[in-house]
Amino acid sequence: MAKSGRKTKGGPHALDTPTDLSQGAVAEITKSLNGLLADIFALYIKTKNFHWHVSGPHFRSYHLLFDEQAAEIYESADPIAERVRKLGGTTLRSIADIGRLQAIKDNEEDFVAPGDMLRELMQDNKGVIARMRKAHDICDDHKDVATASLLENFIDAAEKRNWFLFEAGRSSDPSGH
C-alpha cells in the first residue's frame, strides 16, 4: 500500500483502460502530466490572486486580463486530468498533491506592483510552457500522439498568454524603456 493508505497501481482498484501503451509509458506520461497539472493549478491561483489584488492606473485592463487568463488556465486542467485517466493513470487528489508536485512558487506578498505581477506571470507561464514541452517529448518517446496533440494546443494558448502579458507591460516609450 502507498503511504496514503490507498492501493497502488496494479492493486484491486487499478484502472484497466484499453490502451496499447506499456505500463511504463503510462507511468512516465502520468508523472509528467501530474506535475504539469500541479503547475496549472498553482498558476491559476496566482493569476486569480493578482486579479483580486491588482491596483493602479491600469487596474481595469489588468484586472480583466488576469481574469481571462485565469479562466483559460483553469479550463486546461480537466482535459489533462481526464487524459491521465484515459491512459489508466491516477491524477491529483488534493491540495497537498499540488503542493508536492508544483514547480511554480506561490506569491503570498501583501502587495505586488502591477508591473511585477506581469513579469512574474510571464516567468510562470514560461515555466508551464517548458513543462508542457517536456511532457510532449515524453509523449513523443512513447508514440502517444493524442496526449501530444492536446499539449500542442495548450502550448499555443500559453504562448499567447505570455505574449499578452509582455505587451501589457511594455512602456509607451517607443524605445521600449
CSV table of N, CA and C in Angstrom, one decimal, residues 19-125:
chain,number,residue,atom,x,y,z
A,19,THR,N,-5.6,0.6,-23.5
A,19,THR,CA,-4.6,1.3,-24.2
A,19,THR,C,-3.5,0.4,-24.6
A,20,ASP,N,-2.8,0.7,-25.7
A,20,ASP,CA,-1.7,-0.1,-26.2
A,20,ASP,C,-0.4,0.4,-25.7
A,21,LEU,N,-0.4,1.4,-24.9
A,21,LEU,CA,0.8,1.9,-24.3
A,21,LEU,C,1.2,1.0,-23.1
A,22,SER,N,2.5,0.8,-23.0
A,22,SER,CA,3.0,0.0,-21.9
A,22,SER,C,2.7,0.6,-20.5
A,23,GLN,N,2.8,-0.2,-19.5
A,23,GLN,CA,2.6,0.3,-18.1
A,23,GLN,C,3.7,1.3,-17.8
A,24,GLY,N,4.9,1.1,-18.3
A,24,GLY,CA,6.0,2.1,-18.1
A,24,GLY,C,5.7,3.4,-18.8
A,25,ALA,N,5.2,3.3,-20.0
A,25,ALA,CA,4.8,4.6,-20.7
A,25,ALA,C,3.7,5.3,-20.0
A,26,VAL,N,2.7,4.6,-19.5
A,26,VAL,CA,1.6,5.2,-18.8
A,26,VAL,C,2.1,5.9,-17.5
A,27,ALA,N,3.0,5.2,-16.8
A,27,ALA,CA,3.6,5.8,-15.6
A,27,ALA,C,4.4,7.0,-15.9
A,28,GLU,N,5.2,7.0,-16.9
A,28,GLU,CA,6.0,8.2,-17.2
A,28,GLU,C,5.2,9.3,-17.7
A,29,ILE,N,4.2,9.1,-18.5
A,29,ILE,CA,3.4,10.1,-19.0
A,29,ILE,C,2.5,10.7,-17.9
A,30,THR,N,2.0,9.8,-17.1
A,30,THR,CA,1.2,10.3,-15.9
A,30,THR,C,2.0,11.1,-15.0
A,31,LYS,N,3.2,10.7,-14.7
A,31,LYS,CA,4.0,11.5,-13.8
A,31,LYS,C,4.2,12.9,-14.4
A,32,SER,N,4.5,13.0,-15.6
A,32,SER,CA,4.8,14.3,-16.3
A,32,SER,C,3.5,15.2,-16.3
A,33,LEU,N,2.4,14.6,-16.6
A,33,LEU,CA,1.1,15.3,-16.7
A,33,LEU,C,0.7,15.8,-15.3
A,34,ASN,N,0.9,15.0,-14.3
A,34,ASN,CA,0.5,15.4,-13.0
A,34,ASN,C,1.3,16.5,-12.5
A,35,GLY,N,2.6,16.6,-12.8
A,35,GLY,CA,3.4,17.7,-12.4
A,35,GLY,C,3.0,19.0,-13.2
A,36,LEU,N,2.6,18.8,-14.4
A,36,LEU,CA,2.1,19.9,-15.2
A,36,LEU,C,0.8,20.4,-14.6
A,37,LEU,N,-0.1,19.5,-14.3
A,37,LEU,CA,-1.4,19.8,-13.7
A,37,LEU,C,-1.2,20.6,-12.4
A,38,ALA,N,-0.2,20.2,-11.6
A,38,ALA,CA,0.0,20.9,-10.3
A,38,ALA,C,0.4,22.3,-10.6
A,39,ASP,N,1.3,22.5,-11.6
A,39,ASP,CA,1.7,23.9,-12.0
A,39,ASP,C,0.5,24.7,-12.6
A,40,ILE,N,-0.4,24.0,-13.3
A,40,ILE,CA,-1.6,24.7,-13.8
A,40,ILE,C,-2.4,25.2,-12.7
A,41,PHE,N,-2.6,24.4,-11.7
A,41,PHE,CA,-3.4,24.9,-10.5
A,41,PHE,C,-2.7,26.0,-9.8
A,42,ALA,N,-1.4,25.9,-9.6
A,42,ALA,CA,-0.6,26.9,-8.9
A,42,ALA,C,-0.7,28.2,-9.7
A,43,LEU,N,-0.6,28.1,-11.0
A,43,LEU,CA,-0.6,29.3,-11.9
A,43,LEU,C,-2.0,29.9,-11.9
A,44,TYR,N,-3.0,29.1,-11.9
A,44,TYR,CA,-4.4,29.6,-11.8
A,44,TYR,C,-4.6,30.4,-10.5
A,45,ILE,N,-4.2,29.8,-9.4
A,45,ILE,CA,-4.4,30.5,-8.1
A,45,ILE,C,-3.6,31.8,-8.1
A,46,LYS,N,-2.4,31.8,-8.6
A,46,LYS,CA,-1.6,33.0,-8.6
A,46,LYS,C,-2.2,34.1,-9.5
A,47,THR,N,-2.7,33.7,-10.6
A,47,THR,CA,-3.3,34.6,-11.6
A,47,THR,C,-4.6,35.2,-10.9
A,48,LYS,N,-5.4,34.4,-10.3
A,48,LYS,CA,-6.5,34.9,-9.6
A,48,LYS,C,-6.1,35.8,-8.4
A,49,ASN,N,-5.1,35.5,-7.7
A,49,ASN,CA,-4.6,36.3,-6.6
A,49,ASN,C,-4.2,37.7,-7.2
A,50,PHE,N,-3.5,37.8,-8.3
A,50,PHE,CA,-3.2,39.1,-8.9
A,50,PHE,C,-4.4,39.8,-9.4
A,51,HIS,N,-5.4,39.0,-10.0
A,51,HIS,CA,-6.6,39.6,-10.4
A,51,HIS,C,-7.3,40.3,-9.2
A,52,TRP,N,-7.4,39.7,-8.1
A,52,TRP,CA,-8.1,40.2,-6.9
A,52,TRP,C,-7.3,41.4,-6.3
A,53,HIS,N,-6.0,41.4,-6.5
A,53,HIS,CA,-5.2,42.4,-5.7
A,53,HIS,C,-4.5,43.5,-6.6
A,54,VAL,N,-4.7,43.5,-7.9
A,54,VAL,CA,-4.1,44.5,-8.7
A,54,VAL,C,-4.7,45.9,-8.4
A,55,SER,N,-3.8,46.9,-8.5
A,55,SER,CA,-4.3,48.3,-8.3
A,55,SER,C,-3.5,49.2,-9.2
A,56,GLY,N,-3.9,50.4,-9.2
A,56,GLY,CA,-3.1,51.4,-10.0
A,56,GLY,C,-3.8,51.8,-11.3
A,57,PRO,N,-3.1,52.6,-12.1
A,57,PRO,CA,-3.7,53.3,-13.2
A,57,PRO,C,-4.2,52.3,-14.3
A,58,HIS,N,-3.7,51.1,-14.3
A,58,HIS,CA,-4.1,50.1,-15.3
A,58,HIS,C,-5.0,49.0,-14.7
A,59,PHE,N,-5.6,49.4,-13.6
A,59,PHE,CA,-6.4,48.4,-12.8
A,59,PHE,C,-7.4,47.7,-13.7
A,60,ARG,N,-8.3,48.4,-14.4
A,60,ARG,CA,-9.3,47.7,-15.2
A,60,ARG,C,-8.8,46.7,-16.2
A,61,SER,N,-7.8,47.2,-17.0
A,61,SER,CA,-7.3,46.3,-18.1
A,61,SER,C,-6.5,45.1,-17.5
A,62,TYR,N,-5.7,45.3,-16.4
A,62,TYR,CA,-5.0,44.2,-15.8
A,62,TYR,C,-6.0,43.2,-15.1
A,63,HIS,N,-7.0,43.8,-14.4
A,63,HIS,CA,-8.0,43.0,-13.7
A,63,HIS,C,-8.7,42.1,-14.7
A,64,LEU,N,-9.1,42.6,-15.8
A,64,LEU,CA,-9.8,41.8,-16.8
A,64,LEU,C,-8.9,40.8,-17.5
A,65,LEU,N,-7.6,41.2,-17.8
A,65,LEU,CA,-6.7,40.4,-18.4
A,65,LEU,C,-6.4,39.2,-17.5
A,66,PHE,N,-6.1,39.4,-16.2
A,66,PHE,CA,-5.8,38.3,-15.3
A,66,PHE,C,-7.0,37.4,-15.2
A,67,ASP,N,-8.2,37.9,-15.2
A,67,ASP,CA,-9.4,37.1,-15.0
A,67,ASP,C,-9.6,36.2,-16.3
A,68,GLU,N,-9.4,36.8,-17.5
A,68,GLU,CA,-9.5,36.0,-18.7
A,68,GLU,C,-8.4,34.9,-18.7
A,69,GLN,N,-7.2,35.2,-18.3
A,69,GLN,CA,-6.2,34.2,-18.3
A,69,GLN,C,-6.4,33.2,-17.3
A,70,ALA,N,-6.9,33.5,-16.1
A,70,ALA,CA,-7.1,32.5,-15.1
A,70,ALA,C,-8.2,31.5,-15.6
A,71,ALA,N,-9.2,32.0,-16.2
A,71,ALA,CA,-10.3,31.1,-16.8
A,71,ALA,C,-9.7,30.2,-17.8
A,72,GLU,N,-8.8,30.7,-18.7
A,72,GLU,CA,-8.2,29.8,-19.7
A,72,GLU,C,-7.3,28.8,-19.1
A,73,ILE,N,-6.6,29.2,-18.1
A,73,ILE,CA,-5.7,28.2,-17.4
A,73,ILE,C,-6.5,27.1,-16.7
A,74,TYR,N,-7.5,27.5,-16.0
A,74,TYR,CA,-8.4,26.6,-15.3
A,74,TYR,C,-9.0,25.6,-16.3
A,75,GLU,N,-9.4,26.1,-17.5
A,75,GLU,CA,-10.1,25.2,-18.5
A,75,GLU,C,-9.1,24.1,-19.0
A,76,SER,N,-7.8,24.3,-18.9
A,76,SER,CA,-6.9,23.3,-19.4
A,76,SER,C,-6.7,22.2,-18.4
A,77,ALA,N,-7.1,22.3,-17.1
A,77,ALA,CA,-6.9,21.3,-16.1
A,77,ALA,C,-7.7,20.0,-16.4
A,78,ASP,N,-9.0,20.2,-16.7
A,78,ASP,CA,-9.8,19.0,-16.8
A,78,ASP,C,-9.4,18.1,-18.0
A,79,PRO,N,-9.1,18.6,-19.1
A,79,PRO,CA,-8.7,17.7,-20.2
A,79,PRO,C,-7.4,17.0,-19.9
A,80,ILE,N,-6.5,17.6,-19.2
A,80,ILE,CA,-5.2,17.0,-18.9
A,80,ILE,C,-5.5,15.9,-17.9
A,81,ALA,N,-6.2,16.2,-16.8
A,81,ALA,CA,-6.5,15.1,-15.8
A,81,ALA,C,-7.3,14.0,-16.4
A,82,GLU,N,-8.3,14.3,-17.3
A,82,GLU,CA,-9.0,13.2,-18.0
A,82,GLU,C,-8.1,12.4,-18.9
A,83,ARG,N,-7.1,13.0,-19.5
A,83,ARG,CA,-6.2,12.3,-20.3
A,83,ARG,C,-5.4,11.2,-19.5
A,84,VAL,N,-5.0,11.7,-18.3
A,84,VAL,CA,-4.3,10.8,-17.4
A,84,VAL,C,-5.2,9.6,-17.1
A,85,ARG,N,-6.5,9.8,-16.8
A,85,ARG,CA,-7.4,8.7,-16.5
A,85,ARG,C,-7.6,7.8,-17.7
A,86,LYS,N,-7.7,8.4,-18.9
A,86,LYS,CA,-7.9,7.6,-20.1
A,86,LYS,C,-6.8,6.6,-20.4
A,87,LEU,N,-5.6,7.1,-19.9
A,87,LEU,CA,-4.4,6.2,-20.1
A,87,LEU,C,-4.3,5.1,-19.0
A,88,GLY,N,-5.2,5.3,-18.0
A,88,GLY,CA,-5.2,4.3,-16.9
A,88,GLY,C,-4.4,4.7,-15.7
A,89,GLY,N,-3.9,6.0,-15.7
A,89,GLY,CA,-3.2,6.5,-14.5
A,89,GLY,C,-4.2,7.2,-13.5
A,90,THR,N,-3.6,7.6,-12.4
A,90,THR,CA,-4.3,8.4,-11.4
A,90,THR,C,-3.8,9.8,-11.4
A,91,THR,N,-4.6,10.7,-11.0
A,91,THR,CA,-4.2,12.1,-11.0
A,91,THR,C,-4.3,12.7,-9.7
A,92,LEU,N,-4.1,14.0,-9.6
A,92,LEU,CA,-4.1,14.7,-8.4
A,92,LEU,C,-5.4,14.5,-7.6
A,93,ARG,N,-5.2,14.4,-6.2
A,93,ARG,CA,-6.3,14.1,-5.4
A,93,ARG,C,-6.5,15.2,-4.3
A,94,SER,N,-5.6,16.1,-4.2
A,94,SER,CA,-5.7,17.1,-3.1
A,94,SER,C,-4.8,18.3,-3.3
A,95,ILE,N,-5.0,19.3,-2.5
A,95,ILE,CA,-4.1,20.5,-2.5
A,95,ILE,C,-2.7,20.0,-2.1
A,96,ALA,N,-2.6,19.0,-1.2
A,96,ALA,CA,-1.3,18.5,-0.8
A,96,ALA,C,-0.5,17.9,-2.0
A,97,ASP,N,-1.2,17.2,-2.9
A,97,ASP,CA,-0.6,16.7,-4.1
A,97,ASP,C,-0.1,17.8,-4.9
A,98,ILE,N,-0.9,18.9,-5.1
A,98,ILE,CA,-0.4,20.0,-5.9
A,98,ILE,C,0.9,20.6,-5.2
A,99,GLY,N,0.9,20.8,-3.9
A,99,GLY,CA,2.0,21.4,-3.2
A,99,GLY,C,3.3,20.5,-3.4
A,100,ARG,N,3.1,19.2,-3.4
A,100,ARG,CA,4.3,18.4,-3.6
A,100,ARG,C,4.8,18.4,-5.0
A,101,LEU,N,4.0,18.6,-6.0
A,101,LEU,CA,4.4,18.5,-7.4
A,101,LEU,C,4.7,19.8,-8.1
A,102,GLN,N,4.2,20.9,-7.6
A,102,GLN,CA,4.3,22.2,-8.3
A,102,GLN,C,5.7,22.7,-8.3
A,103,ALA,N,6.1,23.3,-9.4
A,103,ALA,CA,7.4,23.9,-9.6
A,103,ALA,C,7.2,25.4,-9.4
A,104,ILE,N,6.0,25.9,-9.7
A,104,ILE,CA,5.7,27.3,-9.6
A,104,ILE,C,5.7,27.7,-8.2
A,105,LYS,N,6.3,28.8,-7.8
A,105,LYS,CA,6.3,29.3,-6.5
A,105,LYS,C,5.1,30.1,-6.2
A,106,ASP,N,4.5,30.0,-5.0
A,106,ASP,CA,3.4,30.8,-4.6
A,106,ASP,C,3.8,32.2,-4.3
A,107,ASN,N,2.9,33.2,-4.4
A,107,ASN,CA,3.2,34.5,-4.1
A,107,ASN,C,2.2,35.0,-3.0
A,108,GLU,N,2.7,35.1,-1.8
A,108,GLU,CA,1.8,35.5,-0.7
A,108,GLU,C,2.1,36.9,-0.1
A,109,GLU,N,2.8,37.7,-0.9
A,109,GLU,CA,3.1,39.1,-0.5
A,109,GLU,C,1.8,39.9,-0.3
A,110,ASP,N,1.9,40.8,0.6
A,110,ASP,CA,0.7,41.7,0.9
A,110,ASP,C,0.5,42.7,-0.3
A,111,PHE,N,1.6,43.1,-0.9
A,111,PHE,CA,1.5,44.0,-2.1
A,111,PHE,C,2.5,43.6,-3.1
A,112,VAL,N,2.0,43.5,-4.4
A,112,VAL,CA,2.9,43.3,-5.5
A,112,VAL,C,2.5,44.4,-6.5
A,113,ALA,N,3.5,45.1,-7.0
A,113,ALA,CA,3.3,46.1,-8.0
A,113,ALA,C,2.8,45.5,-9.3
A,114,PRO,N,1.9,46.2,-10.0
A,114,PRO,CA,1.3,45.6,-11.2
A,114,PRO,C,2.4,45.2,-12.2
A,115,GLY,N,3.4,46.0,-12.4
A,115,GLY,CA,4.4,45.5,-13.4
A,115,GLY,C,5.1,44.3,-13.0
A,116,ASP,N,5.3,44.1,-11.6
A,116,ASP,CA,5.9,42.9,-11.1
A,116,ASP,C,5.0,41.7,-11.3
A,117,MET,N,3.7,42.0,-11.2
A,117,MET,CA,2.7,40.9,-11.4
A,117,MET,C,2.8,40.4,-12.9
A,118,LEU,N,2.9,41.3,-13.8
A,118,LEU,CA,3.0,40.9,-15.2
A,118,LEU,C,4.3,40.1,-15.4
A,119,ARG,N,5.4,40.6,-14.9
A,119,ARG,CA,6.7,39.9,-15.1
A,119,ARG,C,6.7,38.5,-14.4
A,120,GLU,N,6.1,38.4,-13.2
A,120,GLU,CA,6.0,37.1,-12.6
A,120,GLU,C,5.2,36.1,-13.3
A,121,LEU,N,4.0,36.6,-13.8
A,121,LEU,CA,3.1,35.7,-14.5
A,121,LEU,C,3.8,35.3,-15.9
A,122,MET,N,4.5,36.2,-16.5
A,122,MET,CA,5.3,35.8,-17.7
A,122,MET,C,6.3,34.7,-17.4
A,123,GLN,N,7.0,34.8,-16.3
A,123,GLN,CA,8.0,33.8,-16.0
A,123,GLN,C,7.3,32.5,-15.7
A,124,ASP,N,6.2,32.5,-15.0
A,124,ASP,CA,5.5,31.3,-14.6
A,124,ASP,C,4.9,30.7,-15.8
A,125,ASN,N,4.3,31.5,-16.8
A,125,ASN,CA,3.8,30.9,-18.0
A,125,ASN,C,4.9,30.2,-18.8
